[in-house]
C-alpha cells in the first residue's frame, strides 16, 4: 500500500501542490494510522524509495534519490500525529528508475527504436552508460520522445506501508461455517501474455574477392553484446587437371574478434566501423602448368583487421575489411615434368604483410537485425 510523490526536474524540494503531493501524503498518513490501530494488522515499517529520471550523471541521480527520500521523511515526522520512530522507516536509493521506464516503453509501441531502447535499458554496460547511449541512438529521437512523455512521471519517489495481516482463529471458524461443499468456486481466468522475443544479431557472408578467384567461401558473424562480435570464415577450393598440370587448391579459415564503434554501430549491431585481432590457418597448392607452390602443412598469420560494414538493403550489408599481420610458414617449390612433380626447393616465409582482404556480401539474420528502422520499431 503506497503512493508516489513527484518532484521537479533536478530538484529535491517537496512541493505540496505539485501533482497533489499534499493530498497523496495526507491520504497515506490516514491509512498508516488505520493500520497502526487496527488489531487485524501488524504494522512493520514505512519504506521510502527515492527515484529519479534518466537525466544527468549516475552520481548526481544517486544524490537526488537520497535527498528526495529525506524530504519525504521530514514531511512524515512533521505531519504524522501517531508515533513513528526512525527505526520503523527503511530506505532504498536506486537512483534512476530504469524499471519504471522499461514498463512505460513495453506498453507503448510508438516509442522510436523501441527494441534498441529496451536493449539499452536491460544492458547497463561499462559504468552504466545507458543515458549517453540513449542520447546517441538515432540522432536522439528516442531520447526526446521519452524525455517529453515519460521522464516527468519518473521524477518521483515511492512511499509504502509494510504490514502483515493477522488471522484470528475465531474469524476463521466463522468463515468455515459459512462455507458449503455445494458453493460454486469460480476460478480466475488465466491470461497468458507471450514473452517478447529478445533481439538476436548474426550474419552470414561470402567474400566476393575469393568468389571471383574461384575459391568458394562462407563466414558467420555472431554478436556477443557490448559492441563485440566473433567472426569465423572458411574457404575450400579443390580444382585440378592432371593432363595439363593445372592445380588450384586452397582451404583454411580464420577467426576474428570485432569491436564495433561509430554512429552506425550505436544505432544497430554489426554495422559501421570495426577493428579487432584475427588468426588464420591455410594450406594451398597452386600450379598453372609451369611452376608450382605447395604449402607444407599449415601456413599461419595473426594480426589486426579494420573494416566498415555498409548497409545497402534492409537485410544486406557490404563489408570492407583489410588485415595487417605477421605471416609465417613453409612451402615447396616444384616443376611439373611429364607425369611427375619435381621438387626444386623448400622456402620459409616470415613477414609482416597484409594477410586479409575482404569485400563481403553480408546477409543479416536474427530478430530485429534489420537496417530498416520501421522493421525494428515494429519488432520484425
Coordinates of C-alpha atoms in Angstrom, one line a residue, residues 201-203 221 223 227 229 258-275 307-319 362 364 368-372 376:
X201 CA 22.1 -10.3 -34.2
X202 CA 24.1 -12.5 -36.6
X203 CA 25.2 -12.5 -40.2
X221 CA 29.5 -13.2 -37.6
X223 CA 27.1 -10.5 -31.9
X227 CA 29.6 -3.9 -29.3
X229 CA 31.2 -9.9 -32.2
X258 CA 35.5 -7.4 -33.7
X259 CA 34.9 -4.3 -31.7
X260 CA 32.2 -2.2 -33.3
X261 CA 32.2 1.6 -32.9
X262 CA 31.0 4.8 -34.5
X263 CA 27.5 6.3 -35.1
X264 CA 26.1 3.3 -37.1
X265 CA 27.3 0.8 -34.6
X266 CA 25.4 2.7 -31.9
X267 CA 22.2 2.5 -33.9
X268 CA 22.4 -1.2 -34.6
X269 CA 24.9 -4.0 -34.0
X270 CA 27.1 -5.5 -36.9
X271 CA 27.0 -2.2 -38.8
X272 CA 29.6 0.6 -39.1
X273 CA 33.3 0.6 -38.2
X274 CA 35.0 -2.5 -36.6
X275 CA 38.5 -3.4 -35.5
X307 CA 36.8 -2.6 -41.7
X308 CA 33.5 -1.0 -42.3
X309 CA 30.1 -2.7 -42.8
X310 CA 27.9 -0.5 -45.1
X311 CA 24.1 -1.1 -45.2
X312 CA 22.8 -1.4 -48.7
X313 CA 19.4 -3.1 -48.1
X314 CA 17.2 -3.9 -45.2
X315 CA 19.0 -7.2 -44.6
X316 CA 22.1 -6.8 -46.7
X317 CA 25.5 -5.1 -46.0
X318 CA 28.8 -4.7 -47.8
X319 CA 31.7 -5.3 -45.5
X362 CA 26.6 -9.9 -45.8
X364 CA 21.8 -10.1 -41.7
X368 CA 15.4 -7.1 -35.2
X369 CA 18.6 -7.4 -37.2
X370 CA 17.5 -5.1 -40.0
X371 CA 18.7 -1.8 -41.4
X372 CA 15.1 -0.6 -41.8
X376 CA 13.0 -2.7 -35.9

